[in-house]
Amino acid sequence: MEIALSEMSTQLQNLAKKSILDLQPYQPGLNAKDVGIDKELIKLASNENPIGVSQKAIEAIKSSLENIYRYPPDRPFSLREKIAKRCGVNPQNIILGNGSDEIIELIIKAFLNPGEEVILSEPDFLIYKLAAKAAGAKIVCVSVKNFRTDLKRIKLAINNKTKLIFISNPNNPLGSYLNQGEIEDFLKDIPENVVIIFDQAYIEFVQADDYPRMLEFLDKQNLILLRTFSKFYGLAGLRIGYGISNPQFIDYLNRVRLPFNVNYLAQQAAAAVLDDETFLNQTKEVVSEGKEYICNSLNKLNFFYINSATNFVTIDVQQDGREFCRRMLAYGIIVRNLKPYKLNNFVRLTIGKKEENERFIKALLEIKNG
Amino acid sequence: MEIALSEMSTQLQNLAKKSILDLQPYQPGLNAKDVGIDKELIKLASNENPIGVSQKAIEAIKSSLENIYRYPPDRPFSLREKIAKRCGVNPQNIILGNGSDEIIELIIKAFLNPGEEVILSEPDFLIYKLAAKAAGAKIVCVSVKNFRTDLKRIKLAINNKTKLIFISNPNNPLGSYLNQGEIEDFLKDIPENVVIIFDQAYIEFVQADDYPRMLEFLDKQNLILLRTFSKFYGLAGLRIGYGISNPQFIDYLNRVRLPFNVNYLAQQAAAAVLDDETFLNQTKEVVSEGKEYICNSLNKLNFFYINSATNFVTIDVQQDGREFCRRMLAYGIIVRNLKPYKLNNFVRLTIGKKEENERFIKALLEIKNG
């Protein structure tokens, strides 16, 4: 059925909020269909778990299927309790979301007034900018320094209109992290009018001893930590993440959260994977060994990369990144081009299984020589 | 770990948006734990499918489990195509959400400026009010007339600040519906500055011949229809719903939609259940027969109820509704008290399986005589 557009077009444009008129939807990244490739692909572009799904999660889902016609628990206590235990906090410090992206949205809904300012590092996870733009905020971008978030200059950018500061630590897409001392200095004397969001989506991959002990700051500042089940825990398809903060902050977020935001199978799978130590240890091992292999290989081949605390490595491929990704796709390998982050010659490579990493290096060598 | 609240409390209150300070989270409804009941409960409070889950949906989920570590398709074309075919529209007329609740949020995000007005019927689905309040809108409520949405007075309430009008048809919690003629009259000469949302969450249960053919209005007005997989399709636990509108409207919503908002298993299950004609026909039958039985019984017992086009019946229980629900709970039956909708003596009964309906009527008789 054809639906006429002509007259309604202008009309609708006048009704939409100004802040969305120049918004582009987030681009999830190239896939095979886009370029007519048929072969089985090696997907190293979305930072997913290299070894797949936890069998305990799968079993938990299977045993829950007869109940999916019921609305799920709205604020599942036992899951929050389990997460809290693992983190070293209490259940009332936890709020669950449809991915940690939803927690970002709740924060904006609860705290961001039009005309207020949001400070972002650049580059950093694009969703912060998208979500803040859609809300009509003024966005202040502070460039990284030596591929690391520049906390000093972020602090200098704070003014009396600043409401939110988003910082991913470790940083996506760079892979670098900020240490305990830097975070302490940063948080000292932060003005009271600011809410700081530390996105720790990759924290479970961090091995550094000086990664900041963020929970110690929770009672000193209006601060929230974001975590996800999408990367380390291997549940990206189910959409479940959480925020950790003081109880009043969590309460405000719950007021703007619509009920039943986290689906039942995500809840069941998340609870199960938290207990799957075998899976979690194997994940750590595969990523750690894979990263070592990749970085050694890159060194041998003379490609610069950013030291990474995550499950990905960001590489200077010495040519246009988008072009490089197309050439990789011909080898059946998908990596993430970082042009949307203004890193024109960089790509982000997710650490895969051993054989996947080896295929990547082999293809890289051929592209370099070719 | 204890997290101190005292100083931060006032501080945080000053940072939160004013519109959320007097918000209460949505109350999902009484359950057994709340009153210490241990027996197996008959749940007739949430309008879930009486026969449970489609086996085709279960099979589709099982065969998808090994992929849940991957991010899901972001705007799954084949699912939108399938839905579109069933509705008689095109894929570009469809947007998917984490429940139809999320579509409500996207509409607000894309269209509602602070200070603009939202017109609601009263009573109607509480989520519209919650979401609009959180966004700082001024809410104008128009009481129903004879338990039916009063379209004439809604139209009269439109002024130059009105941006959104939400109407559920059939109405939740009342069960009544607006017919083709009424909708035609209503939409005639609606001012251009208004976006109208018709929530059709219960449309699949409607048997009336004069239920409006809403798709015919899609190209005449800035209109969006909301649908869900939570009731008729038996997937409330998975969280998936959709909106139907003209392509530009859908495009604006997609700009404010964060990626991967619908989880993978919901996508797979929804596609499968749309093909499960056996399940869908059986659902229709069980609800139709159950409603007939319930209404006949209510007539015999002299209880007034609202004629229902849905899978629930709203009943005047001739006593305080909350008290009635507690008494029902002692019989192991959960129904929904409508005091939050200011219908103090009414409860909403979901049509269940035959034996569940019979248990309800038996309990009702005992409560009446008791």
XYZ file of C-alpha atoms in Angstrom:
740
model
C 0.000 0.000 0.000
C 1.395 3.334 -1.040
C 1.398 6.009 1.601
C 1.618 9.571 0.300
C 4.427 11.667 1.667
C 4.401 15.042 -0.024
C 2.266 17.306 2.149
C 2.903 15.510 5.344
C 6.656 15.793 4.968
C 6.950 19.483 5.814
C 4.265 19.222 8.423
C 6.027 16.405 10.238
C 9.344 18.191 10.060
C 7.775 21.089 11.915
C 6.532 18.798 14.644
C 9.776 16.944 15.259
C 12.183 18.311 17.864
C 14.854 20.510 16.324
C 17.573 18.441 17.959
C 16.745 15.389 15.873
C 16.540 17.014 12.493
C 20.242 16.655 11.755
C 20.696 13.338 13.553
C 21.923 10.283 11.716
C 21.168 6.863 13.171
C 24.187 4.942 14.547
C 25.835 2.808 11.868
C 26.328 -0.696 13.289
C 29.131 -1.611 10.895
C 29.727 -3.278 7.572
C 28.576 -6.791 6.941
C 28.915 -9.299 4.157
C 25.559 -8.646 2.492
C 26.629 -5.042 1.962
C 29.437 -6.118 -0.337
C 28.075 -9.330 -1.807
C 30.363 -11.728 0.013
C 29.013 -15.198 0.503
C 31.695 -17.093 2.335
C 31.599 -17.732 6.071
C 32.860 -14.654 7.746
C 35.268 -14.042 10.566
C 33.610 -11.315 12.610
C 36.150 -9.258 14.520
C 34.398 -5.892 14.523
C 31.993 -5.815 17.461
C 34.073 -6.854 20.443
C 32.002 -9.943 21.079
C 33.240 -12.847 23.180
C 35.676 -14.954 21.100
C 34.609 -18.334 22.452
C 30.835 -17.874 22.020
C 28.113 -18.561 24.585
C 28.284 -20.018 28.072
C 26.630 -23.433 28.142
C 25.237 -22.628 31.568
C 23.514 -19.608 30.064
C 22.086 -21.766 27.306
C 20.769 -24.295 29.819
C 19.219 -21.552 31.934
C 17.444 -20.188 28.885
C 16.155 -23.604 27.804
C 14.675 -24.235 31.204
C 12.896 -20.856 31.140
C 11.217 -21.076 27.756
C 7.783 -22.230 28.884
C 7.458 -18.975 30.849
C 8.146 -16.427 28.156
C 4.452 -15.629 27.816
C 4.595 -14.033 31.291
C 5.918 -10.534 31.896
C 9.371 -10.791 33.448
C 10.271 -9.712 36.988
C 10.505 -5.927 36.861
C 13.465 -5.299 39.188
C 14.711 -8.859 39.669
C 16.102 -8.913 43.175
C 18.052 -12.138 43.009
C 19.895 -11.030 39.877
C 20.715 -7.642 41.351
C 21.867 -9.409 44.476
C 24.103 -11.717 42.490
C 25.628 -8.868 40.534
C 26.040 -6.796 43.691
C 27.836 -9.645 45.424
C 30.265 -9.994 42.534
C 30.911 -6.242 42.495
C 31.134 -5.798 46.256
C 28.085 -3.570 46.660
C 24.433 -3.989 47.669
C 21.395 -4.751 45.486
C 20.085 -1.207 45.896
C 23.229 0.069 44.186
C 22.285 -1.748 40.967
C 19.913 -0.854 38.142
C 19.446 -3.142 35.137
C 19.036 -1.974 31.571
C 18.290 -3.224 28.055
C 22.008 -3.061 27.414
C 24.087 -0.461 29.229
C 22.950 1.872 26.421
C 19.615 2.060 28.174
C 21.252 3.204 31.401
C 22.802 6.037 29.393
C 19.311 6.967 28.232
C 17.893 6.846 31.750
C 20.623 9.116 33.043
C 19.867 11.626 30.338
C 16.135 11.357 30.985
C 16.561 11.918 34.699
C 19.220 14.604 34.725
C 19.731 16.457 31.465
C 17.761 19.677 30.942
C 17.741 21.402 27.547
C 20.605 23.857 27.242
C 22.795 21.988 29.690
C 26.187 20.783 28.607
C 27.688 17.345 28.227
C 31.459 16.862 28.117
C 32.811 13.975 26.076
C 36.243 12.719 25.276
C 37.019 12.471 21.594
C 37.140 9.827 20.420
C 34.902 7.908 22.752
C 31.914 5.610 22.345
C 29.666 7.280 19.769
C 26.436 6.492 21.608
C 27.084 9.173 24.250
C 27.151 11.827 21.548
C 24.077 10.419 19.757
C 22.015 10.210 22.917
C 23.052 13.647 24.178
C 22.419 15.238 20.778
C 18.951 13.715 20.588
C 18.231 15.295 23.974
C 19.235 18.722 22.727
C 22.312 19.076 24.912
C 25.272 21.210 24.001
C 28.178 18.849 23.499
C 31.702 19.827 24.426
C 34.353 17.510 22.996
C 37.811 17.234 24.493
C 40.400 15.527 22.321
C 42.418 12.676 23.714
C 46.130 13.175 24.236
C 48.489 10.452 23.074
C 45.483 8.216 22.564
C 44.431 8.617 26.198
C 41.469 10.519 27.620
C 42.680 13.961 28.748
C 41.162 14.287 32.200
C 42.909 17.561 32.967
C 41.380 19.314 30.002
C 37.997 17.711 30.623
C 38.070 19.216 34.119
C 38.979 22.619 32.672
C 36.003 22.402 30.310
C 33.530 22.218 33.199
C 31.417 25.344 33.607
C 28.189 26.133 35.422
C 26.113 24.661 32.586
C 27.860 21.292 32.640
C 25.556 18.518 33.809
C 27.047 15.221 32.534
C 30.513 13.923 31.754
C 30.835 10.554 30.006
C 34.156 8.725 30.105
C 34.724 5.153 29.022
C 37.508 3.474 30.943
C 39.038 1.563 29.264
C 38.314 3.754 26.270
C 36.373 2.460 23.288
C 37.573 2.717 20.496
C 41.156 3.274 21.649
C 41.670 0.516 24.243
C 43.730 2.694 26.599
C 42.862 3.137 30.262
C 43.137 5.762 33.005
C 44.791 4.720 36.260
C 43.994 5.105 39.957
C 46.105 8.238 40.434
C 44.665 10.001 37.412
C 41.100 9.267 38.507
C 41.813 10.455 42.049
C 43.240 13.724 40.771
C 40.374 14.160 38.370
C 37.668 13.646 40.980
C 39.309 15.993 43.487
C 37.376 19.260 43.512
C 34.939 18.345 40.746
C 32.133 20.927 41.068
C 28.889 19.758 42.647
C 26.743 20.440 39.603
C 28.204 17.577 37.597
C 27.251 13.912 37.239
C 30.061 11.679 36.005
C 29.464 8.466 34.129
C 32.330 5.991 33.913
C 31.551 3.345 31.340
C 33.394 0.178 32.305
C 32.137 -2.024 29.465
C 35.567 -3.666 29.131
C 36.606 -3.826 32.768
C 36.592 -7.604 32.957
C 39.460 -7.741 30.436
C 41.702 -5.378 32.371
C 44.805 -6.936 33.873
C 46.645 -3.795 35.042
C 47.254 -3.411 38.771
C 46.739 0.328 38.692
C 43.307 0.267 37.128
C 41.242 2.521 39.431
C 39.207 1.057 42.295
C 36.081 2.940 41.209
C 33.773 1.628 43.935
C 35.769 3.619 46.481
C 34.578 6.798 44.829
C 30.879 5.966 44.818
C 30.135 7.695 48.086
C 32.244 10.747 47.410
C 30.678 11.954 44.232
C 27.636 11.858 42.035
C 29.045 9.048 40.007
C 27.707 6.052 38.167
C 29.565 3.094 36.734
C 28.234 1.305 33.653
C 28.766 -2.387 33.027
C 27.565 -4.786 30.385
C 26.915 -8.497 29.776
C 27.602 -7.973 26.061
C 31.381 -8.413 25.851
C 33.144 -10.549 28.473
C 29.946 -12.377 29.431
C 29.021 -13.224 25.833
C 25.387 -12.114 25.852
C 25.398 -9.279 23.307
C 22.318 -10.704 21.576
C 20.223 -10.671 24.739
C 20.713 -6.991 25.683
C 21.481 -6.637 29.355
C 23.687 -4.203 31.204
C 23.652 -2.399 34.525
C 24.614 0.712 36.429
C 26.231 0.921 39.849
C 25.689 4.022 41.953
C 24.441 5.287 45.283
C 20.867 4.277 46.131
C 19.330 7.676 45.559
C 20.826 7.941 42.102
C 19.494 4.464 41.332
C 16.082 5.484 42.633
C 15.935 8.508 40.305
C 16.811 6.296 37.366
C 14.118 3.806 38.362
C 11.547 6.604 38.246
C 12.168 7.201 34.566
C 12.673 3.561 33.699
C 9.621 1.989 32.145
C 8.742 -1.407 33.673
C 9.870 -4.751 32.260
C 12.766 -3.164 30.407
C 14.963 -6.267 30.666
C 13.669 -9.403 28.996
C 13.252 -12.631 30.905
C 15.770 -14.765 29.036
C 18.454 -12.089 29.450
C 17.820 -12.145 33.202
C 18.089 -15.931 33.339
C 21.176 -16.106 31.146
C 22.966 -13.340 33.028
C 22.408 -15.053 36.383
C 23.747 -18.298 34.972
C 26.832 -16.910 33.245
C 27.950 -15.180 36.451
C 28.409 -18.689 37.870
C 30.133 -20.162 34.828
C 33.709 -19.823 36.060
C 35.001 -22.255 33.435
C 33.604 -20.140 30.626
C 34.810 -16.893 32.170
C 38.330 -18.197 32.777
C 38.553 -19.583 29.283
C 37.418 -16.234 27.900
C 40.159 -14.449 29.812
C 42.751 -16.911 28.566
C 41.753 -16.815 24.911
C 41.667 -13.019 24.890
C 44.945 -12.675 26.761
C 46.817 -15.111 24.532
C 45.186 -13.753 21.416
C 46.125 -10.189 22.267
C 49.694 -11.212 22.916
C 49.893 -12.989 19.567
C 48.304 -10.086 17.697
C 50.541 -7.463 19.286
C 53.716 -9.470 18.713
C 52.717 -9.970 15.093
C 51.938 -6.286 14.623
C 55.321 -5.423 16.064
C 57.015 -7.781 13.626
C 55.102 -6.319 10.718
C 55.783 -2.763 11.867
C 52.227 -1.668 12.400
C 51.641 0.839 15.174
C 48.841 -0.049 17.603
C 47.548 1.438 20.846
C 48.357 -0.524 23.993
C 45.087 -2.155 24.892
C 43.459 -3.069 28.199
C 40.431 -4.542 26.429
C 39.484 -7.380 24.065
C 40.327 -5.321 20.984
C 43.402 -3.691 19.489
C 43.286 -0.436 17.557
C 45.770 -0.417 14.729
C 47.208 2.162 12.344
C 46.857 0.302 9.059
C 48.885 2.854 7.104
C 46.112 3.458 4.579
C 42.534 4.652 4.495
C 40.712 2.630 7.143
C 37.514 2.162 5.202
C 39.451 0.953 2.193
C 41.438 -1.404 4.407
C 38.214 -2.877 5.790
C 36.892 -3.526 2.300
C 40.111 -5.293 1.422
C 39.854 -7.382 4.614
C 36.271 -8.251 3.713
C 37.531 -9.849 0.496
C 39.472 -12.213 2.796
C 36.235 -12.918 4.652
C 37.247 -10.900 7.716
C 35.215 -8.035 9.203
C 37.027 -5.448 11.304
C 35.787 -2.013 12.355
C 36.811 1.050 10.410
C 37.298 4.047 12.692
C 36.600 6.880 10.254
C 33.354 7.722 12.125
C 35.659 8.412 15.079
C 37.875 10.612 12.874
C 40.692 8.071 13.056
C 40.988 7.768 9.322
C 43.876 5.326 9.122
C 42.906 3.195 12.086
C 40.869 0.044 12.422
C 39.675 -1.697 15.546
C 40.332 -5.442 15.645
C 38.467 -7.605 18.123
C 40.569 -10.440 19.537
C 39.128 -13.664 18.172
C 39.888 -17.341 18.483
C 43.450 -18.437 17.720
C 42.738 -19.462 14.152
C 40.800 -16.246 13.500
C 43.651 -14.107 14.750
C 46.081 -16.050 12.569
C 43.845 -15.538 9.506
C 43.810 -11.818 10.232
C 47.576 -11.544 10.448
C 47.972 -13.580 7.281
C 45.552 -11.288 5.440
C 47.248 -8.217 6.886
C 50.576 -9.405 5.549
C 49.124 -9.972 2.099
C 47.470 -6.553 2.092
C 50.705 -4.944 3.203
C 52.692 -6.668 0.503
C 49.972 -6.514 -2.093
C 30.069 -1.792 51.566
C 28.161 1.131 53.046
C 27.691 4.107 50.815
C 27.041 7.430 52.590
C 24.018 9.392 51.513
C 23.664 12.487 53.639
C 25.399 15.315 51.810
C 24.936 13.906 48.394
C 21.175 13.642 48.825
C 20.396 17.336 48.487
C 23.042 17.802 45.865
C 21.622 15.041 43.697
C 18.119 16.376 44.119
C 19.298 19.679 42.677
C 20.779 17.951 39.666
C 17.780 15.807 38.785
C 15.194 17.209 36.376
C 12.291 18.829 38.176
C 9.819 16.690 36.257
C 11.043 13.513 37.907
C 11.081 14.659 41.499
C 7.453 13.752 42.133
C 7.394 10.678 39.901
C 6.553 7.264 41.283
C 7.718 4.208 39.391
C 4.947 2.152 37.723
C 3.587 -0.534 40.042
C 3.523 -3.836 38.142
C 0.863 -5.373 40.370
C 0.484 -7.541 43.438
C 2.043 -10.944 43.618
C 2.062 -13.831 46.027
C 5.296 -12.992 47.783
C 3.788 -9.678 48.801
C 1.149 -11.418 50.907
C 2.923 -14.591 51.918
C 0.970 -17.010 49.732
C 2.767 -20.178 48.773
C 0.307 -22.115 46.679
C 0.458 -22.201 42.922
C -1.207 -19.113 41.668
C -3.690 -18.428 38.930
C -2.393 -15.266 37.289
C -5.169 -13.292 35.663
C -3.858 -9.770 36.143
C -1.497 -9.011 33.272
C -3.469 -9.869 30.147
C -1.015 -12.550 29.114
C -1.901 -15.276 26.619
C -4.034 -17.941 28.367
C -2.559 -20.931 26.558
C 1.113 -20.083 27.099
C 3.899 -20.072 24.497
C 3.868 -21.056 20.854
C 5.940 -24.209 20.318
C 7.208 -22.769 17.045
C 8.532 -19.772 18.980
C 10.249 -22.112 21.423
C 11.852 -24.084 18.596
C 13.030 -20.898 16.906
C 14.650 -19.744 20.135
C 16.346 -23.085 20.731
C 17.883 -23.064 17.288
C 19.211 -19.540 17.840
C 20.935 -20.012 21.169
C 24.468 -20.561 19.920
C 24.383 -17.053 18.422
C 23.396 -14.996 21.433
C 26.981 -13.825 21.910
C 26.602 -11.779 18.690
C 24.838 -8.414 18.569
C 21.429 -8.895 16.977
C 20.382 -7.454 13.611
C 19.678 -3.790 14.256
C 16.648 -3.209 12.029
C 15.859 -6.799 11.043
C 14.485 -6.552 7.534
C 12.932 -9.986 7.249
C 10.998 -9.551 10.486
C 9.759 -6.122 9.477
C 8.819 -7.566 6.126
C 6.892 -10.393 7.747
C 5.031 -8.044 10.067
C 4.357 -5.636 7.229
C 2.889 -8.400 5.093
C 0.565 -9.454 7.880
C -0.540 -5.838 8.438
C -0.850 -4.916 4.785
C 1.903 -2.293 4.714
C 5.576 -2.103 3.685
C 8.685 -2.792 5.783
C 9.547 0.918 5.869
C 6.294 1.532 7.704
C 7.470 -0.567 10.646
C 9.730 0.213 13.605
C 10.497 -2.397 16.262
C 10.792 -1.688 19.971
C 11.704 -3.314 23.281
C 8.009 -3.703 23.914
C 5.606 -1.145 22.442
C 6.475 0.899 25.560
C 9.739 1.743 23.890
C 7.950 3.104 20.825
C 6.071 5.431 23.186
C 9.438 6.615 24.497
C 10.829 7.146 21.009
C 7.814 9.230 20.004
C 8.292 11.409 23.055
C 12.010 11.707 22.403
C 11.500 12.706 18.796
C 8.528 15.027 19.106
C 7.819 16.334 22.594
C 9.370 19.665 23.571
C 9.213 20.906 27.176
C 6.067 22.931 27.761
C 4.118 21.143 25.075
C 0.909 19.384 25.948
C -0.173 15.779 25.843
C -3.845 14.815 25.835
C -4.818 11.530 27.442
C -8.059 9.768 28.016
C -8.774 8.912 31.634
C -8.564 6.141 32.418
C -6.127 4.847 29.862
C -2.865 2.907 29.996
C -0.814 4.461 32.806
C 2.456 4.347 30.917
C 1.470 7.264 28.648
C 1.109 9.478 31.691
C 4.324 8.251 33.303
C 6.395 8.725 30.167
C 4.935 12.152 29.394
C 5.393 13.327 32.983
C 9.012 12.228 32.996
C 9.513 14.335 29.868
C 8.097 17.417 31.568
C 4.988 17.666 29.414
C 1.787 19.276 30.597
C -0.798 16.530 30.717
C -4.433 17.177 29.891
C -6.777 14.382 30.953
C -10.175 13.887 29.392
C -12.518 11.592 31.282
C -14.174 8.729 29.491
C -17.924 8.844 29.001
C -19.908 5.694 29.765
C -16.661 3.794 29.982
C -15.673 4.847 26.442
C -12.997 7.271 25.338
C -14.626 10.647 24.672
C -13.186 11.643 21.317
C -15.339 14.750 20.996
C -13.992 16.236 24.198
C -10.454 15.194 23.381
C -10.733 17.145 20.150
C -12.046 20.162 22.022
C -9.059 19.992 24.360
C -6.597 20.530 21.511
C -4.877 23.919 21.561
C -1.793 25.343 19.904
C 0.460 23.768 22.543
C -0.853 20.244 22.005
C 1.753 17.953 20.493
C 0.707 14.383 21.285
C -2.556 12.544 21.839
C -2.458 8.955 23.108
C -5.513 6.758 22.723
C -5.647 3.022 23.298
C -8.196 1.299 21.120
C -9.486 -1.005 22.526
C -9.010 0.830 25.781
C -6.907 -0.616 28.583
C -8.128 -0.902 31.366
C -11.752 -0.648 30.253
C -11.942 -3.047 27.303
C -14.258 -0.843 25.250
C -13.451 0.212 21.690
C -14.079 3.146 19.322
C -15.616 2.364 15.941
C -14.891 3.364 12.345
C -17.384 6.219 12.280
C -16.144 7.714 15.523
C -12.539 7.604 14.386
C -13.404 9.168 11.035
C -15.222 12.011 12.736
C -12.406 12.473 15.202
C -9.683 12.668 12.572
C -11.624 15.117 10.409
C -10.099 18.564 10.836
C -7.557 17.595 13.489
C -5.094 20.508 13.556
C -1.745 19.976 11.866
C 0.304 20.500 15.005
C -0.750 17.239 16.577
C 0.636 13.703 16.451
C -1.862 10.988 17.319
C -0.857 7.638 18.751
C -3.399 4.819 18.607
C -2.288 1.966 20.791
C -3.714 -1.244 19.377
C -2.197 -3.628 21.899
C -5.374 -5.724 21.970
C -6.416 -5.515 18.321
C -5.931 -9.203 17.618
C -8.746 -10.042 20.068
C -11.286 -7.718 18.447
C -14.162 -9.438 16.692
C -16.401 -6.414 15.972
C -17.074 -5.589 12.315
C -17.016 -1.853 12.897
C -13.592 -1.707 14.490
C -11.837 1.075 12.551
C -9.655 0.290 9.537
C -6.791 2.373 10.894
C -4.365 1.734 8.042
C -6.592 3.804 5.781
C -5.803 6.847 7.876
C -2.031 6.488 7.798
C -1.503 8.732 4.814
C -3.972 11.383 5.872
C -2.529 12.328 9.210
C 0.483 12.284 11.414
C -0.547 9.084 13.021
C 1.162 6.051 14.446
C -0.319 2.704 15.438
C 1.243 0.686 18.256
C 1.183 -3.098 18.361
C 2.680 -5.666 20.653
C 3.787 -9.324 20.754
C 3.077 -9.393 24.507
C -0.613 -10.328 24.614
C -2.113 -12.289 21.703
C 1.274 -13.558 20.546
C 2.304 -14.773 24.000
C 5.782 -13.227 24.171
C 5.449 -10.786 27.089
C 8.685 -12.046 28.624
C 10.727 -11.317 25.518
C 9.795 -7.642 25.087
C 8.966 -6.879 21.483
C 6.445 -4.521 19.957
C 6.250 -2.282 16.923
C 4.895 0.917 15.455
C 3.235 1.414 12.073
C 3.371 4.812 10.421
C 4.435 6.676 7.309
C 8.104 6.231 6.377
C 9.206 9.698 7.430
C 7.720 9.292 10.879
C 9.470 5.929 11.167
C 12.714 7.552 10.063
C 12.512 10.202 12.787
C 11.934 7.508 15.380
C 14.901 5.547 14.090
C 17.113 8.598 14.602
C 16.442 8.580 18.318
C 16.392 4.832 18.680
C 19.635 3.449 20.025
C 20.902 0.439 18.056
C 20.211 -3.179 18.983
C 17.168 -2.232 21.011
C 15.365 -5.519 20.313
C 17.052 -8.678 21.534
C 17.848 -11.537 19.199
C 15.632 -14.193 20.737
C 12.629 -11.860 20.677
C 13.237 -11.315 16.960
C 13.438 -15.044 16.293
C 10.412 -15.907 18.405
C 8.272 -13.144 16.904
C 9.016 -14.292 13.359
C 8.097 -17.852 14.300
C 4.882 -17.122 16.147
C 3.542 -15.100 13.210
C 3.520 -18.410 11.303
C 2.005 -20.493 14.111
C -1.588 -20.433 12.895
C -2.557 -23.334 15.152
C -1.409 -21.464 18.234
C -3.016 -18.217 17.145
C -6.340 -19.850 16.321
C -6.368 -21.731 19.594
C -5.651 -18.487 21.434
C -8.606 -16.799 19.752
C -10.859 -19.706 20.629
C -9.857 -19.996 24.264
C -10.252 -16.245 24.801
C -13.551 -16.070 22.959
C -15.084 -18.993 24.817
C -13.624 -17.896 28.097
C -15.003 -14.398 27.735
C -18.433 -15.754 26.911
C -18.375 -17.978 29.973
C -17.160 -15.197 32.246
C -19.712 -12.687 31.008
C -22.587 -15.123 31.257
C -21.537 -15.997 34.791
C -21.224 -12.341 35.759
C -24.706 -11.715 34.406
C -26.084 -14.582 36.479
C -24.329 -13.317 39.575
C -25.474 -9.747 38.945
C -22.079 -8.159 38.594
C -21.810 -5.218 36.199
C -18.943 -5.409 33.715
C -17.864 -3.337 30.730
C -18.427 -4.932 27.330
C -14.998 -6.014 26.256
C -13.294 -6.243 22.873
C -10.089 -7.566 24.464
C -8.785 -10.559 26.424
C -9.837 -9.067 29.749
C -13.098 -8.047 31.408
C -13.383 -5.099 33.758
C -15.830 -5.770 36.540
C -17.581 -3.745 39.233
C -16.970 -5.985 42.234
C -19.285 -4.005 44.479
C -16.596 -3.412 47.103
C -13.214 -1.811 47.413
C -11.152 -3.201 44.521
C -7.902 -3.518 46.424
C -9.663 -5.388 49.218
C -11.349 -7.635 46.667
C -7.973 -8.479 45.134
C -6.569 -9.428 48.505
C -9.523 -11.705 49.105
C -9.041 -13.271 45.662
C -5.380 -13.803 46.475
C -6.400 -15.978 49.416
C -8.052 -18.236 46.811
C -4.750 -18.264 44.926
C -6.030 -15.986 42.159
C -4.373 -12.727 41.097
C -6.511 -10.111 39.353
C -5.725 -6.434 38.800
C -7.100 -3.831 41.134
C -7.974 -0.624 39.268
C -7.616 1.908 42.101
C -4.512 3.388 40.382
C -6.893 4.214 37.522
C -9.360 5.768 40.002
C -11.842 2.958 39.412
C -12.088 2.118 43.061
C -14.639 -0.676 42.906
C -13.426 -2.244 39.686
C -11.014 -5.037 38.949
C -9.613 -6.167 35.641
C -9.803 -9.921 35.011
C -7.702 -11.468 32.286
C -9.439 -14.330 30.463
C -7.596 -17.491 31.376
C -7.910 -21.154 30.579
C -11.298 -22.777 31.122
C -10.449 -24.191 34.545
C -8.916 -20.900 35.657
C -12.026 -18.970 34.665
C -14.170 -21.468 36.544
C -12.016 -21.121 39.656
C -12.442 -17.365 39.472
C -16.216 -17.535 39.209
C -16.341 -20.025 42.078
C -14.213 -17.727 44.239
C -16.279 -14.715 43.210
C -19.440 -16.469 44.316
C -17.889 -17.326 47.686
C -16.686 -13.761 48.180
C -20.104 -12.441 47.240
C -21.836 -14.748 49.676
C -19.111 -14.586 52.272
